[in-house]
Backbone as ProteinMPNN parsed JSONL, in Angstrom:
{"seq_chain_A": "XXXXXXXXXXXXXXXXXXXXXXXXXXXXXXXXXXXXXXXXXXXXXXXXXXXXXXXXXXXXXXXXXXXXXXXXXXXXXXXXXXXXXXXXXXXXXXXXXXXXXXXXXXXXXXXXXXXXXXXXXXXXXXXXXXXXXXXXXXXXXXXXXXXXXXXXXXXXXXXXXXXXXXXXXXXXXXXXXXXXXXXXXX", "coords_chain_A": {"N_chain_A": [[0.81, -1.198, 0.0], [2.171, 1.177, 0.708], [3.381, 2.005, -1.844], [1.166, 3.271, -3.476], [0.98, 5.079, -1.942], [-0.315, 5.07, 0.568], [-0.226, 5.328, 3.7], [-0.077, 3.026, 6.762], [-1.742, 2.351, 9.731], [-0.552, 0.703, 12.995], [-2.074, 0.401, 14.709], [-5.171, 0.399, 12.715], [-4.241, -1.574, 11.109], [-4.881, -3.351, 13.228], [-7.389, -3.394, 13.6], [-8.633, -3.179, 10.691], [-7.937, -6.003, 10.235], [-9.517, -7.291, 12.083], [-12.364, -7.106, 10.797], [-11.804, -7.985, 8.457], [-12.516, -11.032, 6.363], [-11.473, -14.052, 4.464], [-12.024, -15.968, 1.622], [-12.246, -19.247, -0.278], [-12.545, -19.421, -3.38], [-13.705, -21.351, -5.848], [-12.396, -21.991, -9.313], [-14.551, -21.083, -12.001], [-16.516, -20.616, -10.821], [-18.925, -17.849, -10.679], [-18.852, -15.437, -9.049], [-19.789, -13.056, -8.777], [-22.516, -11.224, -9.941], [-23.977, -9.958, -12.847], [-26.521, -7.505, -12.823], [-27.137, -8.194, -10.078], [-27.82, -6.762, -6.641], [-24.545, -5.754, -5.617], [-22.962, -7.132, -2.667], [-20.278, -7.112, -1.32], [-16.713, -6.414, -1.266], [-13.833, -7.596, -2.112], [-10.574, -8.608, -2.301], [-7.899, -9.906, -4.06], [-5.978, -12.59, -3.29], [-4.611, -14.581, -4.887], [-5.062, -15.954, -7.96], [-7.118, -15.57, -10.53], [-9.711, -13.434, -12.108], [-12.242, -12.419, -14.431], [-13.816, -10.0, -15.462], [-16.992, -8.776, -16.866], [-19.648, -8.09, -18.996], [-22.609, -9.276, -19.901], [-24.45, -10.153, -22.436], [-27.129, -10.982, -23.997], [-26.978, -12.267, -25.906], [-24.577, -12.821, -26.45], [-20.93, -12.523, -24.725], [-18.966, -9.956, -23.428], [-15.899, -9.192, -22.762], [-14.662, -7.231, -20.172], [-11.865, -6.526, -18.505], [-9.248, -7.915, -16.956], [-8.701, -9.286, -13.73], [-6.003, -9.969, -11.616], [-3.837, -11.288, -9.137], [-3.663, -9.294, -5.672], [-5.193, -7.444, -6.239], [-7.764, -4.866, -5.896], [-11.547, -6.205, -6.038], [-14.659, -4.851, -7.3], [-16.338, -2.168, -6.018], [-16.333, 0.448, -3.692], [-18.142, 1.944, -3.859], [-20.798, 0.568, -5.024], [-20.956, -1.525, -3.155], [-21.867, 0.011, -0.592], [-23.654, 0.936, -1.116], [-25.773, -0.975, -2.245], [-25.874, -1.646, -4.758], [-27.412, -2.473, -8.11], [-25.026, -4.602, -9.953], [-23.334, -3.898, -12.782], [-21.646, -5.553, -14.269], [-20.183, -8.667, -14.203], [-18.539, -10.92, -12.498], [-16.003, -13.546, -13.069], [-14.539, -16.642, -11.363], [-11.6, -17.668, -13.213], [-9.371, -19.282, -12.235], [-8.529, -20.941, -9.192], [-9.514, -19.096, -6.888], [-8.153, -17.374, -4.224], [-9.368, -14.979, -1.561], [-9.632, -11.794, 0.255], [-12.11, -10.202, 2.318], [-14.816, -7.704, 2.299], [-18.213, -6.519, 4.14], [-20.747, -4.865, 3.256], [-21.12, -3.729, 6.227], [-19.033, -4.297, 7.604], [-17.222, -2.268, 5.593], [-19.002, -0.285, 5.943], [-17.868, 0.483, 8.853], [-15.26, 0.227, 8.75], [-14.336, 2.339, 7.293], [-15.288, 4.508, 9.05], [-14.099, 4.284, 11.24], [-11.811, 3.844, 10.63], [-8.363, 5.427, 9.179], [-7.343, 4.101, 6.854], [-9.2, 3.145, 5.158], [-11.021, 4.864, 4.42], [-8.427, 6.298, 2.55], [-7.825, 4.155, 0.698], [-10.377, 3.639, -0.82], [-10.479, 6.094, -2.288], [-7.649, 5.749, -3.558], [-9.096, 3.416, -5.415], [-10.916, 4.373, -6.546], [-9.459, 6.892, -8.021], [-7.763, 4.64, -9.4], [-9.455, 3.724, -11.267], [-10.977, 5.478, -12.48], [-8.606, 6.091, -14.303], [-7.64, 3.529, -15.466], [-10.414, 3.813, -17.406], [-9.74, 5.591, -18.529], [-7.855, 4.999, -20.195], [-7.799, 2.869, -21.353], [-10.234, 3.509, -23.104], [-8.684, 5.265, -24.342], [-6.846, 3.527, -25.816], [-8.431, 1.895, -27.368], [-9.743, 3.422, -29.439], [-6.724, 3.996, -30.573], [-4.808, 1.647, -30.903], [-3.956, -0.879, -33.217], [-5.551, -3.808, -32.845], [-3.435, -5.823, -32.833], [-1.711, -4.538, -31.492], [-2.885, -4.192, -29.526], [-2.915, -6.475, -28.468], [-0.229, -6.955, -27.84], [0.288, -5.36, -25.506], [-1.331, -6.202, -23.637], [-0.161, -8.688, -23.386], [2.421, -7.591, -22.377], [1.553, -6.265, -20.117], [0.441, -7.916, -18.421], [1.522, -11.317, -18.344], [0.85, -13.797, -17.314], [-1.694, -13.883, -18.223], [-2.629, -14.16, -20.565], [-1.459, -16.642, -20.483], [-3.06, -18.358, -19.043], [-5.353, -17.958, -19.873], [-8.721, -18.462, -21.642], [-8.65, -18.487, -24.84], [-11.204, -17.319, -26.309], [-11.725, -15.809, -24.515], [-10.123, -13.618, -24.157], [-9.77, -12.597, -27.053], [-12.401, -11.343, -26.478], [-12.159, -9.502, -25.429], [-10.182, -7.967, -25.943], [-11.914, -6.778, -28.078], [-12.087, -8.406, -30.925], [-12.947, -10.72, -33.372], [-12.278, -14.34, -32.096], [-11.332, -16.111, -34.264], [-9.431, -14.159, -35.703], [-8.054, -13.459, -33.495], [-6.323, -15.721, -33.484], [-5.002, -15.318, -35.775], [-3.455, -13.083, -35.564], [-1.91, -13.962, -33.3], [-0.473, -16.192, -34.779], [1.065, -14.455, -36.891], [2.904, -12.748, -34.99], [4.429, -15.008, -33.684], [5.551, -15.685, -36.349], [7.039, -13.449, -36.637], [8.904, -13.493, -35.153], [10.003, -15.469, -35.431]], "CA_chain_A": [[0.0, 0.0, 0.0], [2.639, 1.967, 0.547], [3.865, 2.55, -2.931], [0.025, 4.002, -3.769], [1.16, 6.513, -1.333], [-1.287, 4.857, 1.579], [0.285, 4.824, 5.039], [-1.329, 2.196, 7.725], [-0.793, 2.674, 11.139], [-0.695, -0.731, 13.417], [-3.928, 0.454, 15.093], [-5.385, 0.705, 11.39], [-3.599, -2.877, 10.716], [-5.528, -4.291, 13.609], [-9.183, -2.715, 13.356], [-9.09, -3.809, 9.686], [-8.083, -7.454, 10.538], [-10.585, -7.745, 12.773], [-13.246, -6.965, 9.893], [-11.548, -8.93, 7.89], [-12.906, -12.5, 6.174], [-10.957, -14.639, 3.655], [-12.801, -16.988, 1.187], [-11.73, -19.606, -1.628], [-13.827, -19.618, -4.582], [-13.329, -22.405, -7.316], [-12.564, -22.059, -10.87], [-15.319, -21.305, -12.89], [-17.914, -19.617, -10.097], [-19.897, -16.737, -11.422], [-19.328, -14.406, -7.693], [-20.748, -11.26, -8.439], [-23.919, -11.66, -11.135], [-24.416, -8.519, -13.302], [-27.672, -7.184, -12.568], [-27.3, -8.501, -8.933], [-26.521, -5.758, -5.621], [-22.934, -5.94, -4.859], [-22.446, -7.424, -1.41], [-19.258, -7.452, -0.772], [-15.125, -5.877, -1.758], [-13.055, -8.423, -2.031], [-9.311, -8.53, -2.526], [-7.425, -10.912, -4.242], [-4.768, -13.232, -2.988], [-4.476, -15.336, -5.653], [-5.683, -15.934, -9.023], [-7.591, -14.725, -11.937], [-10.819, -13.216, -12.423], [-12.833, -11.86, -15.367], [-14.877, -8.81, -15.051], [-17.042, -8.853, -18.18], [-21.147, -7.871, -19.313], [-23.618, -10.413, -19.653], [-25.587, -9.456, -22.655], [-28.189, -11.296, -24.438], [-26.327, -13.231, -27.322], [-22.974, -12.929, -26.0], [-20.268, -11.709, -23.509], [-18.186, -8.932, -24.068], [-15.007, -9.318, -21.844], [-13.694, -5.801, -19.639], [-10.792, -6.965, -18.071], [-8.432, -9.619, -15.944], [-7.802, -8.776, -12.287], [-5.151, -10.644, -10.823], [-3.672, -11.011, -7.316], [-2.652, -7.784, -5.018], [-6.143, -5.956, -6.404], [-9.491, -5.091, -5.611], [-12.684, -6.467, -7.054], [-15.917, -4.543, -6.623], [-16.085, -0.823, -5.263], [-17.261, 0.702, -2.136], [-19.779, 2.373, -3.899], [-21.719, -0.675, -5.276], [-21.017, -2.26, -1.748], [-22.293, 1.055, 0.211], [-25.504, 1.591, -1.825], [-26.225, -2.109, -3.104], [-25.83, -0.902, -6.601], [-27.162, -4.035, -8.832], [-23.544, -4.886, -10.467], [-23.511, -3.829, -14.421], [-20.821, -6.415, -14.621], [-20.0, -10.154, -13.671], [-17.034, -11.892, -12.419], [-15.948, -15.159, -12.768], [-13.065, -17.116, -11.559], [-10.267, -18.378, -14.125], [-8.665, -19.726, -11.995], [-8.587, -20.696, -7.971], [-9.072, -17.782, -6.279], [-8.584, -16.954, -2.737], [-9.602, -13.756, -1.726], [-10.105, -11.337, 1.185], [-13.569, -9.844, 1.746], [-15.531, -6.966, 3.716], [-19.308, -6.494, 3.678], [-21.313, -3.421, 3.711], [-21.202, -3.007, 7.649], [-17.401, -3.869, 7.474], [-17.077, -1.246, 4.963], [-19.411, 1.258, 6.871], [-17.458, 0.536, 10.104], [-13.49, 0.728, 8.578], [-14.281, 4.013, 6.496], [-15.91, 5.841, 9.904], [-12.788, 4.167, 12.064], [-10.159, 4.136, 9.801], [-7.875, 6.3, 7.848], [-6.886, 3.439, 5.892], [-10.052, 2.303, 4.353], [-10.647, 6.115, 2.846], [-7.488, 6.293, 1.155], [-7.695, 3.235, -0.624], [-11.175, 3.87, -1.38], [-9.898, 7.388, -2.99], [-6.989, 5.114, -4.546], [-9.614, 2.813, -6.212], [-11.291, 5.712, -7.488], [-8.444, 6.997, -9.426], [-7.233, 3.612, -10.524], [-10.564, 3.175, -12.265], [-10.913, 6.783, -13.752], [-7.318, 6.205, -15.307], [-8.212, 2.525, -16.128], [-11.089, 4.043, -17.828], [-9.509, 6.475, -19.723], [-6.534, 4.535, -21.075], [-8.896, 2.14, -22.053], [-10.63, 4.01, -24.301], [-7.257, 6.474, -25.778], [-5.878, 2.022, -26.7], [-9.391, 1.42, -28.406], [-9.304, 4.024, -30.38], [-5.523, 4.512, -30.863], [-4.051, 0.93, -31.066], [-4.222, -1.972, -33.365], [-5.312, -5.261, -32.07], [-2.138, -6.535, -32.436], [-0.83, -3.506, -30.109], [-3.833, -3.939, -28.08], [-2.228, -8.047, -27.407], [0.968, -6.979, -26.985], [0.123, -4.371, -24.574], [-1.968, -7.201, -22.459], [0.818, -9.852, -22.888], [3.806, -6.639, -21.265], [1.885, -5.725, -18.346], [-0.095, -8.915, -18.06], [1.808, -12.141, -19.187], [0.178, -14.624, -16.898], [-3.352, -13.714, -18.325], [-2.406, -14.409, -21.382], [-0.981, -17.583, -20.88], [-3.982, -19.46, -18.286], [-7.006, -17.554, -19.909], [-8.946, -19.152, -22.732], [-8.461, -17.402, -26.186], [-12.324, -16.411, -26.652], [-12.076, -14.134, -23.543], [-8.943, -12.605, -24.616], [-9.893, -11.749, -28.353], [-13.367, -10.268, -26.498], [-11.163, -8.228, -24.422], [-9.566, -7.088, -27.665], [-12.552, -6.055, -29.091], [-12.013, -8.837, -31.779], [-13.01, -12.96, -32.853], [-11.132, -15.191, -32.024], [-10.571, -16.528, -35.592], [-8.609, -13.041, -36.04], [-6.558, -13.331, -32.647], [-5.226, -16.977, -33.991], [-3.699, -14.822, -36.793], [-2.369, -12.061, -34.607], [-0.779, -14.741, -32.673], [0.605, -16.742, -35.623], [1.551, -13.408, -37.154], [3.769, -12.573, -34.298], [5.094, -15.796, -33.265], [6.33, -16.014, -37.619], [7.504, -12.138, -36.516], [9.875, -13.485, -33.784], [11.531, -16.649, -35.346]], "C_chain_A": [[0.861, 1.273, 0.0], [3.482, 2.737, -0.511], [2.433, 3.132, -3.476], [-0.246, 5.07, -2.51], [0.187, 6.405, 0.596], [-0.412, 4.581, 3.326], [-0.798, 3.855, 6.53], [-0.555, 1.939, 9.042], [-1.16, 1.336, 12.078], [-1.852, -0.783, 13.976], [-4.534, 0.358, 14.002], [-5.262, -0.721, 11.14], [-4.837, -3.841, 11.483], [-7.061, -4.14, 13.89], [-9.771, -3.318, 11.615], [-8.985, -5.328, 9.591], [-9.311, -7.532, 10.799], [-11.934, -8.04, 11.967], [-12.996, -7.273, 8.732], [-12.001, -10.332, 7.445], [-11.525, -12.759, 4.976], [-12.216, -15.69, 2.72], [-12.083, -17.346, 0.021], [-12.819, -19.715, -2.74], [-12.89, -20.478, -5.712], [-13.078, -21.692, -8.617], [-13.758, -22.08, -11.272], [-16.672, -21.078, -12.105], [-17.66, -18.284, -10.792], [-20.072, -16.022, -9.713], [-19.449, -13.394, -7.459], [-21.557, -11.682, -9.993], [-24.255, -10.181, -11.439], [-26.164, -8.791, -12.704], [-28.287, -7.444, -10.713], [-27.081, -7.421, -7.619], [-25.642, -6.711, -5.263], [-23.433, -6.102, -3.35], [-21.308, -7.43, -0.825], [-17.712, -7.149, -1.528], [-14.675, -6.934, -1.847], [-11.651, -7.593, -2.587], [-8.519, -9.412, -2.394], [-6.3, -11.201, -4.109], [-3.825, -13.467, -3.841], [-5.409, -15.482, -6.717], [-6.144, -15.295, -9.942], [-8.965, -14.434, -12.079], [-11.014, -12.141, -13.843], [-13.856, -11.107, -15.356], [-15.838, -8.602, -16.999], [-18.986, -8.654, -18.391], [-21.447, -8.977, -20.23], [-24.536, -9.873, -21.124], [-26.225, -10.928, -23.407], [-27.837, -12.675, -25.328], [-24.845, -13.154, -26.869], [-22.494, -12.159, -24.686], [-19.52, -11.227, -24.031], [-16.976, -8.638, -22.398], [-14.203, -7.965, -21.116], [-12.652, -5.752, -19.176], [-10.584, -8.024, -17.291], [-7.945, -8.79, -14.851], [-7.344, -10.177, -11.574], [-4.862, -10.511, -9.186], [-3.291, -9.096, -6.979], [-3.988, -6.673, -5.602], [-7.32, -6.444, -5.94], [-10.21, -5.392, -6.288], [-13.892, -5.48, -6.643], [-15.846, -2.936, -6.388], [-16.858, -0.369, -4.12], [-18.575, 1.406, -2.731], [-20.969, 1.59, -4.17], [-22.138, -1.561, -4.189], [-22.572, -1.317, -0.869], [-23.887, 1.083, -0.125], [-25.955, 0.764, -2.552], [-26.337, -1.818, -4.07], [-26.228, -1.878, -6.796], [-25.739, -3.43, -9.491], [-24.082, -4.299, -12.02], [-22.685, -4.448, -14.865], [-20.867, -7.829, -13.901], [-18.412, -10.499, -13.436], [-17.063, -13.133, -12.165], [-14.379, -15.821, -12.528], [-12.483, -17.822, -12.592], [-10.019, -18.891, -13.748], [-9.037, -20.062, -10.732], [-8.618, -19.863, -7.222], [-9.065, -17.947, -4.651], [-8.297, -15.101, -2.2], [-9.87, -12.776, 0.002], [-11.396, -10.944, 1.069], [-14.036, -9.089, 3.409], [-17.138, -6.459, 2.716], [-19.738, -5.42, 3.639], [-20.848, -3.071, 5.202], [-19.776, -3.166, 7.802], [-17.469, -2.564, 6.848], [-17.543, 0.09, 5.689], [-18.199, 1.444, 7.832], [-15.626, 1.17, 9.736], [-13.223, 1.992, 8.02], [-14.887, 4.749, 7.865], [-14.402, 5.746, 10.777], [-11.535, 4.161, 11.999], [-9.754, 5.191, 8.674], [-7.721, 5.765, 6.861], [-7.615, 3.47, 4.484], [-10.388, 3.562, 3.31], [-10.047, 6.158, 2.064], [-7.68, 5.212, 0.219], [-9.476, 3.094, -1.579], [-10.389, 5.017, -2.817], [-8.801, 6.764, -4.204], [-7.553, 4.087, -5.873], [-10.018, 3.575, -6.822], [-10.501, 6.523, -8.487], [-8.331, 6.135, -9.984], [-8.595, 3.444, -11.414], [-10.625, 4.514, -13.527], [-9.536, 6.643, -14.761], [-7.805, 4.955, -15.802], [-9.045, 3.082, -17.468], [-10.648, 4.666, -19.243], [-8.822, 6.02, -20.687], [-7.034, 3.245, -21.726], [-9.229, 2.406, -23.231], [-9.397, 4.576, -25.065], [-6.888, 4.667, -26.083], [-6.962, 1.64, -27.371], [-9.145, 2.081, -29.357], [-7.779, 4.169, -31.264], [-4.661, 3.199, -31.59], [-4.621, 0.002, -32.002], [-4.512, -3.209, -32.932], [-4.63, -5.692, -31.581], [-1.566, -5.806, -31.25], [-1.592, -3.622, -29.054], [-3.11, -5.594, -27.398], [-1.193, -7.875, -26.856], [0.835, -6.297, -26.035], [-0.236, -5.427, -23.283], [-0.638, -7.928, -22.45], [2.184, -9.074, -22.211], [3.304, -6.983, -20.453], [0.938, -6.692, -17.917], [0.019, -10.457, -18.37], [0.829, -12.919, -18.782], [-1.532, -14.689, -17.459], [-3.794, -14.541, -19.917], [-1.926, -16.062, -21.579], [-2.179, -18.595, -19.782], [-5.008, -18.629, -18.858], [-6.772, -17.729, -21.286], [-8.787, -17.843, -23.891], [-9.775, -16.649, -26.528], [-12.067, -15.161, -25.487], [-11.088, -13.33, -23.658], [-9.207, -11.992, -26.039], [-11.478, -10.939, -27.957], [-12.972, -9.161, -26.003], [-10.665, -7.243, -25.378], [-10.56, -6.227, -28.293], [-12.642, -7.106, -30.762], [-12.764, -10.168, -32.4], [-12.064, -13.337, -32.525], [-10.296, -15.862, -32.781], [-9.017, -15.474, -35.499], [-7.036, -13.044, -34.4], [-5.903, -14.623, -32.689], [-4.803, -16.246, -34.758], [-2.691, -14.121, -36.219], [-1.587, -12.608, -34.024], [0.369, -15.485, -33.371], [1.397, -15.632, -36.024], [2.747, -12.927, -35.789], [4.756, -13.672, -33.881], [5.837, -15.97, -35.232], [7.489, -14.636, -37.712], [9.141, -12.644, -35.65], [10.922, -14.865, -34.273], [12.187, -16.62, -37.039]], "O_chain_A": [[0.471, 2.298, -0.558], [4.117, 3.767, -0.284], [2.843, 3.819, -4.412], [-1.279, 5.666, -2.205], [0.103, 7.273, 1.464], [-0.175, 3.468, 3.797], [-1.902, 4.127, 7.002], [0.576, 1.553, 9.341], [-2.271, 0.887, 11.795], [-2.629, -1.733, 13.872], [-4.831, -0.735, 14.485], [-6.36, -1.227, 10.91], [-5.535, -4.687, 10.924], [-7.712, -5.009, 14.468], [-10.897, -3.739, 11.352], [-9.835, -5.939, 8.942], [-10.177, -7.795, 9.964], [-12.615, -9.013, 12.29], [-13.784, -6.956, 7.84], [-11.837, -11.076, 8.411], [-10.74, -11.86, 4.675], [-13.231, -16.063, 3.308], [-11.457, -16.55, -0.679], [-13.937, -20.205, -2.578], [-11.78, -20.264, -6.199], [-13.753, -20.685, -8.83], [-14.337, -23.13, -10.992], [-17.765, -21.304, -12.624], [-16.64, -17.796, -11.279], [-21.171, -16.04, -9.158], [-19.332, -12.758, -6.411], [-21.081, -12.358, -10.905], [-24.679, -9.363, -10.623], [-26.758, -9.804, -12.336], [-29.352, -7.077, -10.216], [-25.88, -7.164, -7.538], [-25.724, -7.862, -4.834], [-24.221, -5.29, -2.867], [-21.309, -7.802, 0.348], [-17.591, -7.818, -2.554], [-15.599, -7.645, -1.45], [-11.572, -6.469, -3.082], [-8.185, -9.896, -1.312], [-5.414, -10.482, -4.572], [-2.684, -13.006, -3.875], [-6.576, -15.164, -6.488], [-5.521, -14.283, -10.263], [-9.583, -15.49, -12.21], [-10.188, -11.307, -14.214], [-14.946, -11.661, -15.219], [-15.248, -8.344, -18.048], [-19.565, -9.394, -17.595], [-20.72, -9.466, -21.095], [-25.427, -9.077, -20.826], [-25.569, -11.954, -23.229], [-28.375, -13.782, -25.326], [-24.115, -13.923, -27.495], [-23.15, -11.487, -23.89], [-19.111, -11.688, -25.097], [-17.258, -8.071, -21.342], [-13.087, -7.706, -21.567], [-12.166, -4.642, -19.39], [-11.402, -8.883, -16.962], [-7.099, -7.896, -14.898], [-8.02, -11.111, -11.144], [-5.453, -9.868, -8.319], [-2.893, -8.152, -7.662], [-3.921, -5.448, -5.493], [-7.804, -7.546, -5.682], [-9.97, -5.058, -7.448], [-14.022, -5.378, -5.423], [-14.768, -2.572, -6.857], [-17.921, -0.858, -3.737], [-19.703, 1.428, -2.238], [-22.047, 1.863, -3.643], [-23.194, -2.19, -4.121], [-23.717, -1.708, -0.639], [-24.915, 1.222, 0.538], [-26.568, 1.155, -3.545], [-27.541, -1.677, -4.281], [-25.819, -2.73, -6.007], [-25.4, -2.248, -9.555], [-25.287, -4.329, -12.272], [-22.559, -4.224, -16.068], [-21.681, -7.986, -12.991], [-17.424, -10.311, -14.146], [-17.776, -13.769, -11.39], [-13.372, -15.622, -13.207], [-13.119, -18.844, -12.848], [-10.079, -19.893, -14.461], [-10.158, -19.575, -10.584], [-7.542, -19.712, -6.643], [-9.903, -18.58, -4.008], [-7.366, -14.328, -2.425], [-10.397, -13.46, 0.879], [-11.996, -11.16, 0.016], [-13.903, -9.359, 4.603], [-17.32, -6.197, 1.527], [-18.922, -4.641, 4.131], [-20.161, -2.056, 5.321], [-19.18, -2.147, 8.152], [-17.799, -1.646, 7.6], [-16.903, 1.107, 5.956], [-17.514, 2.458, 7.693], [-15.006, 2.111, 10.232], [-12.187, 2.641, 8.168], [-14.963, 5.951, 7.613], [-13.684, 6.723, 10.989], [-10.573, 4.34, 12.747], [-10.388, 5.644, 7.72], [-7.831, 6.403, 5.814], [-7.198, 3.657, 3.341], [-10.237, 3.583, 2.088], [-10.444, 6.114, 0.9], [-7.687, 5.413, -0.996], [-9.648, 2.578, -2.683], [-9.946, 4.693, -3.919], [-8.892, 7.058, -5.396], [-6.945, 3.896, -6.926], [-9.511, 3.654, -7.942], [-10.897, 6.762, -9.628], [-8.639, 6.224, -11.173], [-8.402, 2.83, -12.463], [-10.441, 4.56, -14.743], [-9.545, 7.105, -15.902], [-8.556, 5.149, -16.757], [-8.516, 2.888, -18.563], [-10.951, 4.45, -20.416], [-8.953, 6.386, -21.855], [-6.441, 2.753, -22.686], [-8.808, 1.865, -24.254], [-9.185, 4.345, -26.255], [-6.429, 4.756, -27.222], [-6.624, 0.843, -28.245], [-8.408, 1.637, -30.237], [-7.766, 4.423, -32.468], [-3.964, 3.408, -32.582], [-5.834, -0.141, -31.843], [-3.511, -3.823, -32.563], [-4.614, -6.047, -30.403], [-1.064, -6.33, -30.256], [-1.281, -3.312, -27.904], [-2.869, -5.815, -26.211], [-0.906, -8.315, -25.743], [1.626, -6.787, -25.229], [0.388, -5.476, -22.223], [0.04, -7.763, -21.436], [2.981, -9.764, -21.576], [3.819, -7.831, -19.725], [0.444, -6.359, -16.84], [-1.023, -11.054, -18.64], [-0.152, -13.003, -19.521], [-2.369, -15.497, -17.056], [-4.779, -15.194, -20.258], [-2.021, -16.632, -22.666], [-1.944, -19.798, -19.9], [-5.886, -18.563, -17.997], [-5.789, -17.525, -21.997], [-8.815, -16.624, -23.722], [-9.683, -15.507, -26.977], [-12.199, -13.945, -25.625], [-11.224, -12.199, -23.193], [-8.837, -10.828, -26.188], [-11.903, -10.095, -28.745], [-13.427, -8.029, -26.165], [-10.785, -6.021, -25.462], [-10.286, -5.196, -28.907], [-13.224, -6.579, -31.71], [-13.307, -10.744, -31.456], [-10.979, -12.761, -32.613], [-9.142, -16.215, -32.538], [-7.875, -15.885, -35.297], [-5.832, -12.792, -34.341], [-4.911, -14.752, -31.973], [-3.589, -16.348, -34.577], [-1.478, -14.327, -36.258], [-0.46, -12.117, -33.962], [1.55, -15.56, -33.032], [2.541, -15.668, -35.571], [3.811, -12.841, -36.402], [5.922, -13.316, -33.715], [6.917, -16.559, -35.173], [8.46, -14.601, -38.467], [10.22, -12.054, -35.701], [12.015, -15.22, -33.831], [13.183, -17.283, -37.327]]}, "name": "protein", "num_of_chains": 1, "seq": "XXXXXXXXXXXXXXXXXXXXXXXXXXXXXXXXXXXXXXXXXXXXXXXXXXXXXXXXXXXXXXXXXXXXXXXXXXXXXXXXXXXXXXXXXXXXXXXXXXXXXXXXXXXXXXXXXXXXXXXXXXXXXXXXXXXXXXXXXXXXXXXXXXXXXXXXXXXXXXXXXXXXXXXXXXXXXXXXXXXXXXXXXX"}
């Protein structure tokens, strides 16, 4: 936390324990259901999840959160938002987790739980933005390599449809992009 600028003071350390849970979730649970209220932050240990909209005839994939981040936001928690997204595990996850009344209780008693609220809140507005300037701006191909820099592992345990929806692409087209680069490199 302390490279996102967050200082946590050992009182802080042990007020958020306390309101603290852990939980493992399997491969291939569905634990937040678009259209559902958010119950609950989590923060992942381990593994891979897929944040991605539910629509009608298909899914359209938003990103891969890995370990060391948050899922969820306090505001969807705070004010049962229904979700406008879904997550599902990739992979094994094990995860931390605070509920609404956690959440009420560590944001009135702690300094902590503000800042990193405030820190999720930027990371999403920048998420957001840089999002869109690589839709518009990048090629496919730049949009894979971009995922496979600052995300190898995602790339290499997550199936190929949810990576070419992530893209924005089919999947026919990200077997070329892939051959196309791997005929680039030898």
């Amino acid at each position: 936390m302390e490279e996102k600028g967050i200082q946590i003071s050992k009182e802080d350390i042990k007020t958020v324990s306390e309101h603290t849970r852990t939980v493992s979730i399997e491969k291939g649970t569905t634990f937040m259901k678009q259209g559902v209220p958010v119950k609950r932050l989590y923060f992942l240990i381990s593994g891979t999840v897929r944040l991605y909209v539910d629509h009608r005839t298909h899914q359209t994939t938003m990103d891969f959160i890995s370990w060391n981040e948050f899922v969820s936001t306090f505001v969807y928690v705070q004010n049962e938002v229904p979700s406008a997204v879904a997550l599902d595990a990739l992979t094994d996850v094990t995860a931390l987790f605070w509920e609404k009344d956690d959440i009420i209780f560590l944001k009135k008693h702690t300094k902590v739980f503000n800042d990193i609220e405030n820190v999720m809140l930027d990371a999403l507005l920048q998420w957001n933005l840089q999002r869109e300037i690589d839709f518009r701006n990048l090629s496919p191909e730049e949009r894979y390599l971009k995922l496979y820099e600052i995300q190898p592992r995602v790339v290499q345990q997550v199936p190929l449809k949810y990576i070419a929806s992530y893209l924005g692409i089919h999947q026919d087209s990200l077997s070329r992009i892939r051959k196309k680069i791997i005929m680039k490199r030898a």
